[in-house]
Amino acid sequence: MAALLAIVQLLLVPVLLIPALAVRFAGKSRPLNIVNYARVKDPSALHRWAGNRLAVLPLLFLISGLVSLHKPSLSAALLTLMIITMLVVAVSIAVGSEKFQSAP
């Protein structure tokens, strides 16, 4: 079971990398549904900023997956930690995106 959790973490690396790169290089499109784009001054800067934060997730999943392969007893704890990290990143993007918005 522990090896399966490590494999799941490693399989999430490309799954999380693709959206991170899509947001990072989104340009003037509107990929973030938590943002009021009518108030965003520079969508390209917002997407670069948010994409960089999202790109941390695949890197951390890669590290936790490799650690879980070598130490299977840590896999459940690392997966739980990574889920919490995903929530923290999502909240930080939601809160931090406000600095790219102009006053209403």
Short mmCIF file of N, CA and C in Angstrom, two decimals:
data_model
loop_
_atom_site.label_atom_id
_atom_site.label_comp_id
_atom_site.label_asym_id
_atom_site.label_seq_id
_atom_site.Cartn_x
_atom_site.Cartn_y
_atom_site.Cartn_z
N MET A 1 0.82 -1.20 0.00
CA MET A 1 0.00 0.00 0.00
C MET A 1 0.86 1.26 0.00
N ALA A 2 1.95 1.25 0.76
CA ALA A 2 2.82 2.42 0.85
C ALA A 2 3.47 2.70 -0.50
N ALA A 3 3.84 1.65 -1.22
CA ALA A 3 4.44 1.85 -2.54
C ALA A 3 3.43 2.46 -3.51
N LEU A 4 2.17 2.09 -3.34
CA LEU A 4 1.12 2.65 -4.20
C LEU A 4 0.97 4.15 -3.95
N LEU A 5 1.05 4.57 -2.70
CA LEU A 5 0.98 6.00 -2.39
C LEU A 5 2.16 6.76 -3.00
N ALA A 6 3.33 6.15 -3.00
CA ALA A 6 4.49 6.78 -3.62
C ALA A 6 4.29 6.92 -5.12
N ILE A 7 3.72 5.89 -5.74
CA ILE A 7 3.47 5.93 -7.18
C ILE A 7 2.42 6.99 -7.51
N VAL A 8 1.40 7.10 -6.67
CA VAL A 8 0.37 8.13 -6.88
C VAL A 8 1.00 9.52 -6.83
N GLN A 9 1.88 9.73 -5.87
CA GLN A 9 2.54 11.03 -5.77
C GLN A 9 3.38 11.32 -7.01
N LEU A 10 4.06 10.31 -7.52
CA LEU A 10 4.88 10.52 -8.72
C LEU A 10 4.01 10.71 -9.96
N LEU A 11 2.86 10.06 -10.01
CA LEU A 11 1.97 10.24 -11.15
C LEU A 11 1.33 11.63 -11.17
N LEU A 12 1.24 12.25 -10.01
CA LEU A 12 0.67 13.59 -9.94
C LEU A 12 1.61 14.68 -10.45
N VAL A 13 2.89 14.35 -10.60
CA VAL A 13 3.86 15.35 -11.07
C VAL A 13 3.47 15.90 -12.44
N PRO A 14 3.30 15.07 -13.48
CA PRO A 14 2.91 15.66 -14.78
C PRO A 14 1.49 16.23 -14.77
N VAL A 15 0.61 15.63 -13.95
CA VAL A 15 -0.77 16.12 -13.88
C VAL A 15 -0.79 17.55 -13.33
N LEU A 16 0.09 17.86 -12.41
CA LEU A 16 0.15 19.21 -11.84
C LEU A 16 1.05 20.15 -12.64
N LEU A 17 2.03 19.59 -13.33
CA LEU A 17 2.94 20.42 -14.11
C LEU A 17 2.25 21.05 -15.32
N ILE A 18 1.38 20.30 -15.97
CA ILE A 18 0.71 20.81 -17.17
C ILE A 18 -0.14 22.04 -16.87
N PRO A 19 -1.02 22.01 -15.84
CA PRO A 19 -1.78 23.24 -15.55
C PRO A 19 -0.90 24.39 -15.06
N ALA A 20 0.16 24.07 -14.34
CA ALA A 20 1.06 25.13 -13.87
C ALA A 20 1.69 25.85 -15.05
N LEU A 21 2.14 25.09 -16.03
CA LEU A 21 2.72 25.71 -17.22
C LEU A 21 1.66 26.42 -18.06
N ALA A 22 0.46 25.85 -18.09
CA ALA A 22 -0.63 26.50 -18.85
C ALA A 22 -0.97 27.85 -18.25
N VAL A 23 -1.00 27.93 -16.94
CA VAL A 23 -1.29 29.22 -16.29
C VAL A 23 -0.11 30.15 -16.48
N ARG A 24 1.09 29.64 -16.30
CA ARG A 24 2.31 30.46 -16.40
C ARG A 24 2.40 31.16 -17.75
N PHE A 25 2.03 30.46 -18.80
CA PHE A 25 2.16 31.00 -20.15
C PHE A 25 0.80 31.33 -20.78
N ALA A 26 -0.18 31.68 -19.95
CA ALA A 26 -1.54 31.94 -20.43
C ALA A 26 -1.67 33.28 -21.14
N GLY A 27 -0.73 34.18 -20.91
CA GLY A 27 -0.82 35.48 -21.57
C GLY A 27 -2.02 36.27 -21.10
N LYS A 28 -2.88 36.67 -22.03
CA LYS A 28 -4.04 37.49 -21.68
C LYS A 28 -5.33 36.69 -21.60
N SER A 29 -5.26 35.35 -21.68
CA SER A 29 -6.47 34.54 -21.53
C SER A 29 -6.91 34.54 -20.06
N ARG A 30 -7.96 33.82 -19.74
CA ARG A 30 -8.53 33.86 -18.38
C ARG A 30 -8.64 32.47 -17.77
N PRO A 31 -7.52 31.84 -17.42
CA PRO A 31 -7.59 30.47 -16.90
C PRO A 31 -7.94 30.36 -15.41
N LEU A 32 -7.82 31.43 -14.66
CA LEU A 32 -8.05 31.36 -13.22
C LEU A 32 -9.47 31.79 -12.90
N ASN A 33 -10.28 30.86 -12.40
CA ASN A 33 -11.68 31.20 -12.14
C ASN A 33 -11.87 31.91 -10.80
N ILE A 34 -10.81 32.06 -10.01
CA ILE A 34 -10.93 32.75 -8.72
C ILE A 34 -10.60 34.23 -8.84
N VAL A 35 -10.36 34.69 -10.06
CA VAL A 35 -9.92 36.06 -10.28
C VAL A 35 -10.98 36.83 -11.04
N ASN A 36 -11.24 38.06 -10.60
CA ASN A 36 -12.14 38.96 -11.32
C ASN A 36 -11.30 39.70 -12.36
N TYR A 37 -11.28 39.17 -13.58
CA TYR A 37 -10.41 39.72 -14.62
C TYR A 37 -10.81 41.12 -15.05
N ALA A 38 -12.01 41.54 -14.75
CA ALA A 38 -12.43 42.90 -15.10
C ALA A 38 -11.60 43.93 -14.33
N ARG A 39 -11.05 43.54 -13.19
CA ARG A 39 -10.27 44.46 -12.37
C ARG A 39 -8.77 44.25 -12.48
N VAL A 40 -8.32 43.25 -13.22
CA VAL A 40 -6.89 42.94 -13.31
C VAL A 40 -6.21 43.91 -14.27
N LYS A 41 -5.15 44.55 -13.77
CA LYS A 41 -4.40 45.53 -14.58
C LYS A 41 -3.52 44.84 -15.61
N ASP A 42 -2.79 43.81 -15.19
CA ASP A 42 -1.84 43.13 -16.06
C ASP A 42 -2.02 41.61 -15.94
N PRO A 43 -2.90 41.02 -16.77
CA PRO A 43 -3.15 39.59 -16.66
C PRO A 43 -1.90 38.74 -16.91
N SER A 44 -1.02 39.17 -17.79
CA SER A 44 0.19 38.40 -18.05
C SER A 44 1.07 38.29 -16.81
N ALA A 45 1.20 39.38 -16.08
CA ALA A 45 1.99 39.36 -14.84
C ALA A 45 1.32 38.47 -13.80
N LEU A 46 0.02 38.55 -13.71
CA LEU A 46 -0.72 37.69 -12.78
C LEU A 46 -0.48 36.23 -13.11
N HIS A 47 -0.55 35.87 -14.39
CA HIS A 47 -0.38 34.48 -14.79
C HIS A 47 1.05 33.99 -14.55
N ARG A 48 2.02 34.84 -14.78
CA ARG A 48 3.41 34.45 -14.47
C ARG A 48 3.56 34.19 -12.98
N TRP A 49 3.01 35.09 -12.17
CA TRP A 49 3.11 34.97 -10.72
C TRP A 49 2.40 33.70 -10.23
N ALA A 50 1.16 33.49 -10.67
CA ALA A 50 0.40 32.33 -10.23
C ALA A 50 1.00 31.03 -10.76
N GLY A 51 1.46 31.04 -12.00
CA GLY A 51 2.07 29.84 -12.58
C GLY A 51 3.34 29.43 -11.84
N ASN A 52 4.11 30.41 -11.41
CA ASN A 52 5.31 30.10 -10.63
C ASN A 52 4.95 29.45 -9.30
N ARG A 53 3.89 29.91 -8.67
CA ARG A 53 3.47 29.29 -7.41
C ARG A 53 2.92 27.89 -7.63
N LEU A 54 2.17 27.71 -8.72
CA LEU A 54 1.65 26.39 -9.03
C LEU A 54 2.76 25.41 -9.40
N ALA A 55 3.85 25.90 -9.98
CA ALA A 55 4.95 25.03 -10.38
C ALA A 55 5.69 24.44 -9.19
N VAL A 56 5.50 24.99 -8.02
CA VAL A 56 6.12 24.44 -6.82
C VAL A 56 5.50 23.07 -6.49
N LEU A 57 4.23 22.91 -6.78
CA LEU A 57 3.54 21.67 -6.42
C LEU A 57 4.12 20.43 -7.10
N PRO A 58 4.34 20.42 -8.43
CA PRO A 58 4.93 19.22 -9.02
C PRO A 58 6.33 18.92 -8.49
N LEU A 59 7.09 19.97 -8.21
CA LEU A 59 8.42 19.76 -7.66
C LEU A 59 8.34 19.10 -6.28
N LEU A 60 7.45 19.59 -5.44
CA LEU A 60 7.30 19.01 -4.11
C LEU A 60 6.73 17.59 -4.17
N PHE A 61 5.81 17.33 -5.11
CA PHE A 61 5.29 15.98 -5.27
C PHE A 61 6.38 15.03 -5.76
N LEU A 62 7.25 15.51 -6.62
CA LEU A 62 8.37 14.68 -7.07
C LEU A 62 9.26 14.31 -5.90
N ILE A 63 9.60 15.29 -5.10
CA ILE A 63 10.46 15.04 -3.93
C ILE A 63 9.77 14.09 -2.95
N SER A 64 8.51 14.35 -2.64
CA SER A 64 7.82 13.49 -1.67
C SER A 64 7.61 12.09 -2.22
N GLY A 65 7.38 11.96 -3.52
CA GLY A 65 7.24 10.63 -4.13
C GLY A 65 8.53 9.84 -4.08
N LEU A 66 9.65 10.50 -4.35
CA LEU A 66 10.94 9.80 -4.30
C LEU A 66 11.29 9.42 -2.86
N VAL A 67 11.01 10.31 -1.93
CA VAL A 67 11.25 9.97 -0.51
C VAL A 67 10.36 8.81 -0.10
N SER A 68 9.11 8.81 -0.56
CA SER A 68 8.18 7.73 -0.22
C SER A 68 8.63 6.39 -0.80
N LEU A 69 9.26 6.41 -1.96
CA LEU A 69 9.78 5.16 -2.53
C LEU A 69 10.91 4.60 -1.68
N HIS A 70 11.75 5.49 -1.16
CA HIS A 70 12.89 5.03 -0.35
C HIS A 70 12.50 4.73 1.09
N LYS A 71 11.51 5.45 1.60
CA LYS A 71 11.03 5.25 2.98
C LYS A 71 9.51 5.07 2.92
N PRO A 72 9.02 3.89 2.58
CA PRO A 72 7.57 3.68 2.42
C PRO A 72 6.76 4.02 3.66
N SER A 73 7.36 3.97 4.83
CA SER A 73 6.61 4.28 6.05
C SER A 73 6.20 5.75 6.12
N LEU A 74 6.84 6.60 5.33
CA LEU A 74 6.52 8.03 5.33
C LEU A 74 5.49 8.42 4.27
N SER A 75 5.10 7.49 3.41
CA SER A 75 4.28 7.85 2.25
C SER A 75 2.93 8.45 2.63
N ALA A 76 2.24 7.90 3.61
CA ALA A 76 0.93 8.44 4.00
C ALA A 76 1.07 9.84 4.58
N ALA A 77 2.07 10.03 5.42
CA ALA A 77 2.29 11.35 6.02
C ALA A 77 2.67 12.38 4.96
N LEU A 78 3.52 11.98 4.02
CA LEU A 78 3.93 12.91 2.96
C LEU A 78 2.78 13.26 2.03
N LEU A 79 1.94 12.27 1.72
CA LEU A 79 0.78 12.56 0.87
C LEU A 79 -0.17 13.52 1.58
N THR A 80 -0.39 13.31 2.86
CA THR A 80 -1.23 14.23 3.62
C THR A 80 -0.64 15.63 3.65
N LEU A 81 0.66 15.71 3.86
CA LEU A 81 1.34 17.00 3.85
C LEU A 81 1.21 17.69 2.49
N MET A 82 1.29 16.93 1.42
CA MET A 82 1.19 17.51 0.09
C MET A 82 -0.23 18.00 -0.20
N ILE A 83 -1.23 17.30 0.29
CA ILE A 83 -2.61 17.76 0.11
C ILE A 83 -2.81 19.08 0.84
N ILE A 84 -2.28 19.18 2.04
CA ILE A 84 -2.35 20.44 2.78
C ILE A 84 -1.60 21.54 2.04
N THR A 85 -0.46 21.20 1.47
CA THR A 85 0.33 22.17 0.70
C THR A 85 -0.45 22.67 -0.51
N MET A 86 -1.19 21.79 -1.17
CA MET A 86 -2.00 22.20 -2.32
C MET A 86 -3.06 23.22 -1.89
N LEU A 87 -3.67 22.98 -0.75
CA LEU A 87 -4.67 23.93 -0.24
C LEU A 87 -4.04 25.27 0.11
N VAL A 88 -2.86 25.24 0.71
CA VAL A 88 -2.16 26.48 1.06
C VAL A 88 -1.81 27.27 -0.20
N VAL A 89 -1.34 26.59 -1.23
CA VAL A 89 -0.99 27.27 -2.49
C VAL A 89 -2.24 27.87 -3.12
N ALA A 90 -3.34 27.13 -3.12
CA ALA A 90 -4.58 27.66 -3.70
C ALA A 90 -5.05 28.91 -2.96
N VAL A 91 -5.01 28.88 -1.65
CA VAL A 91 -5.42 30.06 -0.87
C VAL A 91 -4.47 31.22 -1.10
N SER A 92 -3.17 30.93 -1.17
CA SER A 92 -2.21 32.02 -1.39
C SER A 92 -2.38 32.66 -2.76
N ILE A 93 -2.76 31.87 -3.75
CA ILE A 93 -3.01 32.44 -5.08
C ILE A 93 -4.28 33.29 -5.04
N ALA A 94 -5.31 32.79 -4.38
CA ALA A 94 -6.57 33.56 -4.29
C ALA A 94 -6.35 34.88 -3.57
N VAL A 95 -5.62 34.86 -2.48
CA VAL A 95 -5.37 36.09 -1.72
C VAL A 95 -4.36 36.98 -2.44
N GLY A 96 -3.30 36.38 -2.94
CA GLY A 96 -2.24 37.16 -3.57
C GLY A 96 -2.61 37.78 -4.90
N SER A 97 -3.62 37.20 -5.57
CA SER A 97 -4.02 37.76 -6.86
C SER A 97 -4.63 39.13 -6.73
N GLU A 98 -5.03 39.49 -5.52
CA GLU A 98 -5.64 40.81 -5.30
C GLU A 98 -4.64 41.94 -5.54
N LYS A 99 -3.35 41.67 -5.41
CA LYS A 99 -2.38 42.74 -5.65
C LYS A 99 -2.27 43.09 -7.14
N PHE A 100 -2.85 42.27 -8.00
CA PHE A 100 -2.84 42.56 -9.43
C PHE A 100 -4.14 43.25 -9.88
N GLN A 101 -5.03 43.50 -8.94
CA GLN A 101 -6.31 44.10 -9.27
C GLN A 101 -6.33 45.59 -8.91
N SER A 102 -6.99 46.35 -9.75
CA SER A 102 -7.14 47.77 -9.46
C SER A 102 -8.35 47.95 -8.53
N ALA A 103 -8.43 49.11 -7.94
CA ALA A 103 -9.56 49.42 -7.03
C ALA A 103 -10.85 49.47 -7.84
N PRO A 104 -11.96 49.03 -7.24
CA PRO A 104 -13.24 49.02 -8.00
C PRO A 104 -13.75 50.40 -8.29
#
